[in-house]
Coordinates of C-alpha atoms in Angstrom, one line a residue:
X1 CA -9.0 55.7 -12.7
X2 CA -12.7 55.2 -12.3
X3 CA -14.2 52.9 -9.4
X4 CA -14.6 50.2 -11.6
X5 CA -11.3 49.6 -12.7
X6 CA -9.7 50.1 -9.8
X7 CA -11.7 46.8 -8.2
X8 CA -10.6 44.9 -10.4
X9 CA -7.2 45.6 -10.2
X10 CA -6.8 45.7 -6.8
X11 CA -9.3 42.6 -5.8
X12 CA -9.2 40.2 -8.7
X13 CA -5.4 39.8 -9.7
X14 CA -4.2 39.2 -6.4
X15 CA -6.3 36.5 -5.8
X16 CA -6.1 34.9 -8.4
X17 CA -2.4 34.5 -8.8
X18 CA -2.3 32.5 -5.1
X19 CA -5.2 30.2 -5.9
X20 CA -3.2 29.2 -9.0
X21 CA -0.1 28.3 -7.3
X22 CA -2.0 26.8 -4.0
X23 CA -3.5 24.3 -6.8
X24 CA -0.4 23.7 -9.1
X25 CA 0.2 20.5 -7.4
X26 CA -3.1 18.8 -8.1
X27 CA -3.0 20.3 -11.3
X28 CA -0.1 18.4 -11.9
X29 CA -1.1 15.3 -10.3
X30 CA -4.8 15.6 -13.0
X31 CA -2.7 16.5 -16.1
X32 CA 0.1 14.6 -15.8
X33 CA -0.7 11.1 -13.7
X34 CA 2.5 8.9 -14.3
X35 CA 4.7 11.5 -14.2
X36 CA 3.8 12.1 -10.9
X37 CA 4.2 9.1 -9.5
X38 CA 7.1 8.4 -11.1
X39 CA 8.9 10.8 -9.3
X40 CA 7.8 9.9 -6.2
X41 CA 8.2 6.0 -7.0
X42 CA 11.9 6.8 -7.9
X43 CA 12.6 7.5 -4.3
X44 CA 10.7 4.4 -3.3
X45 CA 7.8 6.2 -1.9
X46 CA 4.4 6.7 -3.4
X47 CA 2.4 9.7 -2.7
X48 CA -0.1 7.8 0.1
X49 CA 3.5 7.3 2.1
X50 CA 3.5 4.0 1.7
X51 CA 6.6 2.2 0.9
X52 CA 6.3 0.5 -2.6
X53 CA 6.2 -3.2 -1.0
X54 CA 4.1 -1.9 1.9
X55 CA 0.7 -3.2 2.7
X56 CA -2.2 -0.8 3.9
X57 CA -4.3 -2.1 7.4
X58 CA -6.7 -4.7 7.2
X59 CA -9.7 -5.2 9.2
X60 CA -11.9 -8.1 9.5
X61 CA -15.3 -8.6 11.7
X62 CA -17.6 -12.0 11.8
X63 CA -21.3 -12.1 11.9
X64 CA -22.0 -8.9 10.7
X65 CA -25.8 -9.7 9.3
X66 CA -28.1 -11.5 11.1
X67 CA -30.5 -13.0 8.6
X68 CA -27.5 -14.5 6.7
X69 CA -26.1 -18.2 7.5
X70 CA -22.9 -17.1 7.8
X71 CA -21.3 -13.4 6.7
X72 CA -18.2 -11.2 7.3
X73 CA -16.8 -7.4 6.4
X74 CA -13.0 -6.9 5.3
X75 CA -11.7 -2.8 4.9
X76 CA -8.5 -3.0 3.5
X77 CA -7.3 0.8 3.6
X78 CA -10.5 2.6 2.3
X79 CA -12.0 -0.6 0.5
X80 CA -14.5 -2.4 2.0
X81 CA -16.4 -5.4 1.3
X82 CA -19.1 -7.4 3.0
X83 CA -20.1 -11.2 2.3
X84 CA -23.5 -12.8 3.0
X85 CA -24.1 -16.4 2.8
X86 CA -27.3 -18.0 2.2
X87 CA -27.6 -21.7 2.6
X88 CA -30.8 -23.3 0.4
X89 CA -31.5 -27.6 -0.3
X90 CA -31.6 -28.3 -3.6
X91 CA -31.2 -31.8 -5.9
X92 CA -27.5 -32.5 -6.5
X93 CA -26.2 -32.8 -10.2
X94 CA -26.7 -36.3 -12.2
X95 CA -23.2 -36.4 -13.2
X96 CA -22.2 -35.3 -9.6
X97 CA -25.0 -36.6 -7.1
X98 CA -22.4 -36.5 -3.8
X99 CA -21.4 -33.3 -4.5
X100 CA -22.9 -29.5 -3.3
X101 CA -22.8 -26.1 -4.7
X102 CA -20.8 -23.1 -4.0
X103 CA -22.0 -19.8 -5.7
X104 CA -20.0 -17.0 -5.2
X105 CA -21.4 -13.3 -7.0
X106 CA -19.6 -10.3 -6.7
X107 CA -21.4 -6.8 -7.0
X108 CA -19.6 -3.4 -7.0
X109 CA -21.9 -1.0 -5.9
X110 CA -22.8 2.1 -7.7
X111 CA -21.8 4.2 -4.2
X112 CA -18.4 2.5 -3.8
X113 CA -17.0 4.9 -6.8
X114 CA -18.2 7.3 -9.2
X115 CA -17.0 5.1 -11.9
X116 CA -20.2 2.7 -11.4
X117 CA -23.1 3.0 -12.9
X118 CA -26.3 1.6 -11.6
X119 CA -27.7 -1.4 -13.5
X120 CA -26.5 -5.1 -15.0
X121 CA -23.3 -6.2 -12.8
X122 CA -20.4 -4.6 -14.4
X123 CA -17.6 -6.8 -16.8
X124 CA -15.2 -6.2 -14.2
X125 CA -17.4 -8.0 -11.7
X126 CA -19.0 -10.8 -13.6
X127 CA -14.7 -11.9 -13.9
X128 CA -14.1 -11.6 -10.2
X129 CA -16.5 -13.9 -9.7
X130 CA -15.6 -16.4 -11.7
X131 CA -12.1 -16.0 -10.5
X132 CA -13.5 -15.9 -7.2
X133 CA -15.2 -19.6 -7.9
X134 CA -11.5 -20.4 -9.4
X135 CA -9.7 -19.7 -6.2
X136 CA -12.2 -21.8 -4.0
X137 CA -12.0 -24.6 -6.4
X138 CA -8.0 -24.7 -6.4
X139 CA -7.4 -23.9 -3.6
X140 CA -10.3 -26.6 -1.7
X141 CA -10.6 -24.7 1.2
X142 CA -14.4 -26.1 1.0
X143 CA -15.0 -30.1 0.0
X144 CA -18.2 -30.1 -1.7
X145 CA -18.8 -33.4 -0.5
X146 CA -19.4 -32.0 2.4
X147 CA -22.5 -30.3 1.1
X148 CA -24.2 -33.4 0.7
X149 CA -27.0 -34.8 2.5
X150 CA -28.3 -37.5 0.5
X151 CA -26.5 -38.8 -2.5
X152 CA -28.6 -38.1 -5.5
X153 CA -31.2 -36.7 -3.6
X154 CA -29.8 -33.5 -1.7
X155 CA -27.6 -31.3 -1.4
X156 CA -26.7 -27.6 0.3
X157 CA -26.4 -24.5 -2.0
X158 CA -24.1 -22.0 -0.4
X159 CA -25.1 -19.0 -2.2
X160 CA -22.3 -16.0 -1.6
X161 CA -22.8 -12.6 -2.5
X162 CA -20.1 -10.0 -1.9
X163 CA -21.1 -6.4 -2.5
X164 CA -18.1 -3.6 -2.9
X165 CA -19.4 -0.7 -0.5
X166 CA -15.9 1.3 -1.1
X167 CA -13.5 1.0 -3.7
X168 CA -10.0 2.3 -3.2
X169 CA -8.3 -0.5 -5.2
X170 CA -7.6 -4.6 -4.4
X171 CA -11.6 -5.4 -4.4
X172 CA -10.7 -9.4 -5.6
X173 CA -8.1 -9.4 -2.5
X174 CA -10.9 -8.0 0.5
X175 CA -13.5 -10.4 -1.5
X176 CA -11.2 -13.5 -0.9
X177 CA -10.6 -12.5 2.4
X178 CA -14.1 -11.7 3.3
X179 CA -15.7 -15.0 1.5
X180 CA -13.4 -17.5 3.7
X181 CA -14.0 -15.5 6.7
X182 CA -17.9 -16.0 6.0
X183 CA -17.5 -19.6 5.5
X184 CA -16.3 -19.9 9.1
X185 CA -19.1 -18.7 10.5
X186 CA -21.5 -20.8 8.7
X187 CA -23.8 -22.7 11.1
X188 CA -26.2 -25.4 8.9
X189 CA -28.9 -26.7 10.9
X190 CA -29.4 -30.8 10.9
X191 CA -31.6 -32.3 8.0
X192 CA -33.3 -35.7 8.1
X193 CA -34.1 -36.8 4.8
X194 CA -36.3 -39.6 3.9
X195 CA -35.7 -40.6 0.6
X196 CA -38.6 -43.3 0.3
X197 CA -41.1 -40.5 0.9
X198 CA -38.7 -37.8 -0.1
X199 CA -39.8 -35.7 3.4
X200 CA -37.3 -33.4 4.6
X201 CA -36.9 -32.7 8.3
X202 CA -35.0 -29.2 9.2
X203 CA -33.9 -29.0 12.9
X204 CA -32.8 -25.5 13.6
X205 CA -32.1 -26.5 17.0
X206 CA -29.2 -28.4 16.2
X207 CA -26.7 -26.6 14.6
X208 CA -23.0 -27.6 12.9
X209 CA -19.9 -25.2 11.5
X210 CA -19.2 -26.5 8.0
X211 CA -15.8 -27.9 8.1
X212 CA -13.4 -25.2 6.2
X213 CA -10.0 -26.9 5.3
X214 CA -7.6 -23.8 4.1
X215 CA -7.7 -20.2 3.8
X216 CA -6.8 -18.6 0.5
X217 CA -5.3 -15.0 0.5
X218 CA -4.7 -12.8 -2.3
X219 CA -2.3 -10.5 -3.0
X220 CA -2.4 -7.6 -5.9
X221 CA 1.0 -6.1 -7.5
X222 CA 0.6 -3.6 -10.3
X223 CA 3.5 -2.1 -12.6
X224 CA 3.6 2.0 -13.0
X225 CA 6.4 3.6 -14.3
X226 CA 8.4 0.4 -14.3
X227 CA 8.1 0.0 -10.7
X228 CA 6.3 -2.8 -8.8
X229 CA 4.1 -2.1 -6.0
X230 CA 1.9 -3.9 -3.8
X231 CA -1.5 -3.7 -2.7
X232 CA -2.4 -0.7 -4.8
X233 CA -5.3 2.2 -4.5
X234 CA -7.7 2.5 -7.5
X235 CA -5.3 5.1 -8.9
X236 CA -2.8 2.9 -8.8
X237 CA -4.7 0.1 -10.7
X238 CA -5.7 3.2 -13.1
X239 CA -2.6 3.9 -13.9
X240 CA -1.0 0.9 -14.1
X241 CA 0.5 -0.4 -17.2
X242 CA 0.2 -4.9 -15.4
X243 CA -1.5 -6.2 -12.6
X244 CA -0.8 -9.1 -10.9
X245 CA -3.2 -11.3 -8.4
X246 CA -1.5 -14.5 -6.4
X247 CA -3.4 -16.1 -4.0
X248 CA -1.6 -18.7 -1.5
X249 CA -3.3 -21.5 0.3
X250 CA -1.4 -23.4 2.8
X251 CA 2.3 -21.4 1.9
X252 CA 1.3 -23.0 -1.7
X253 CA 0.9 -20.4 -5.0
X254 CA -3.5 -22.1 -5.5
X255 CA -3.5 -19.1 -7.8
X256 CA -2.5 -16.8 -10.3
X257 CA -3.5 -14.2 -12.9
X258 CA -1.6 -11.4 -14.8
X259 CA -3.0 -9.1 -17.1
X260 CA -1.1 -6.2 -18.8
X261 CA 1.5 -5.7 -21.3
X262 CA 4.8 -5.6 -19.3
X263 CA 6.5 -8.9 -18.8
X264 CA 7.8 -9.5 -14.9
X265 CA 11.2 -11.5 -14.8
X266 CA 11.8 -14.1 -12.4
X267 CA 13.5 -12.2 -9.7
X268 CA 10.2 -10.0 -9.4
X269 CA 8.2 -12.5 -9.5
X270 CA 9.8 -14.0 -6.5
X271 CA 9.6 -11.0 -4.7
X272 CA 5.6 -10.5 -5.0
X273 CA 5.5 -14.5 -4.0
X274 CA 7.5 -14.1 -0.9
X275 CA 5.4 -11.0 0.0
X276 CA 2.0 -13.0 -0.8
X277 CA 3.2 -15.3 1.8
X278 CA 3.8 -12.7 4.5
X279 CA 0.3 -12.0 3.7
X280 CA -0.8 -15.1 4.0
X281 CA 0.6 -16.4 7.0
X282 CA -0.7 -12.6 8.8
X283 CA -4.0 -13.0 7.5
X284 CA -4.3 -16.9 8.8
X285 CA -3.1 -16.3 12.3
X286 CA -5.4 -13.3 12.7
X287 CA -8.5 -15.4 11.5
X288 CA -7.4 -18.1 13.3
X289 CA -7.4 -16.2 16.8
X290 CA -10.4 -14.9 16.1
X291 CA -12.3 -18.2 16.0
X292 CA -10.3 -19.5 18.9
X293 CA -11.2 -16.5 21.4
X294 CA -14.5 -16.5 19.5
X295 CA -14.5 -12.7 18.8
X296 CA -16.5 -10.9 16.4
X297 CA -14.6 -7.3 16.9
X298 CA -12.9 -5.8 13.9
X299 CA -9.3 -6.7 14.4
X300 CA -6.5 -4.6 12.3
X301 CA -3.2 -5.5 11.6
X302 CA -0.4 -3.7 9.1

């Protein structure tokens, strides 16, 4: 046996045969996706450890940008999304002249996941924020009226953009989350309008919270393998063959959206409802304690 051969067959086949079986795991998991969670999901456990009802942390923080009127960050698990509010006078509609503006505009950044391109907003963005606008409006957490200074004349423009800095699944429930939490930190400064002259007095000295009547929380369910679980990771949502989104204002279903091919019955329905409440009430009470004590630390709860 000359040098050469006996190199290779004393270095290269026993390496390779470990390497092979060290990745035959998450060769399994690439080639064969729903199989693999399917027999973890039969056991009522998916591969993160999470329980299939189970929700991951969540973490919010106020007043995390100092040049916007009001602004929050939500991480729920790895995803995280930040909201900036900008507040702007404009004229009010003709066939609305009491009533303000809300625009809410959800970008998913080309460094939250490789699956992002630079560019145009995405499809899947340009329909969370419409159903973003959807879940304000049914759920009137914010009166536009309230956005009015003077009828006909002026009004305040909230203008809400949400940027996706990770993606790891659930972006519509951290964006809900994170657009309500901005809206109770807004602080609009008092505005004298005189609409003889049309003069427009801003005093940044006085300021005022904008009153913010409910707080709307979402809740993702997807279907893989015939099993429902909540809260899902962007695997998950990859692989699943439904999703489902309820949001609950006020222990009341403000909204709803299914897309997907598998029909859920009542029974599981009610499940995902009862566990969007949970949610709810969690989410509510942490908010709620924050603004009391008047903190701006990132609080987590699971």
């Amino acid at each position: 046996m000359d040098l050469k051969t006996f190199k290779y067959s004393v270095i290269s086949v026993p390496l390779y045969v470990p390497q092979f079986n060290l990745l035959s795991p998450l060769i399994h998991r690439l080639l064969h996706p729903v199989k693999y969670y399917k027999d973890y999901l039969e056991k009522n456990i998916r591969p993160d450890g999470r329980e299939l009802e189970e929700l991951r942390p969540l973490a919010i923080s106020f007043d995390v940008i100092n040049t916007a009127d009001g602004s929050a960050i939500v991480k729920i698990g790895n995803t995280t999304v930040v909201c900036g509010i900008k507040a702007e006078l404009a004229a009010p509609k003709a066939l609305e002249p009491n009533v303000g503006y809300l625009v809410p505009n959800i970008e998913i950044s080309p460094v939250s996941s490789p699956a992002y391109r630079p560019g145009p907003p995405c499809d899947e963005a340009q329909v969370y924020s419409q159903s973003l606008a959807d879940v304000i409006s049914n759920s009137r957490c914010v009166n536009l009226q309230d956005l009015c200074i003077t009828p006909g004349k002026l009004v305040w423009v909230l203008y809400c953009d949400l940027v996706c800095l990770d993606h790891d699944g659930c972006i519509f429930d951290a964006a809900v989350i994170a657009l309500v939490a901005a809206l109770h930190t807004i602080k609009l400064p008092k505005i004298t309008h005189n609409s003889d002259t049309d003069e427009t007095d801003v005093n940044m000295s006085v300021l005022t919270s904008l009153p913010v009547h409910g707080l709307p929380v979402t809740t993702s369910f997807v279907v893989i393998a015939g099993r429902t679980v909540t809260d899902p990771t962007a695997e998950e949502e990859r692989l699943a063959s439904t999703s489902l989104t309820v949001t609950m204002s006020d222990g009341r279903m403000s909204f709803i959206n299914q897309s997907g091919g598998d029909q859920m019955d009542a029974e599981m329905l009610k499940k995902c409802t009862e566990s969007a409440m949970k949610r709810e009430r969690s989410v509510k009470k942490m908010v709620n304690r924050m603004i009391e004590k008047g903190s701006k630390e990132v609080t987590m709860i699971k």
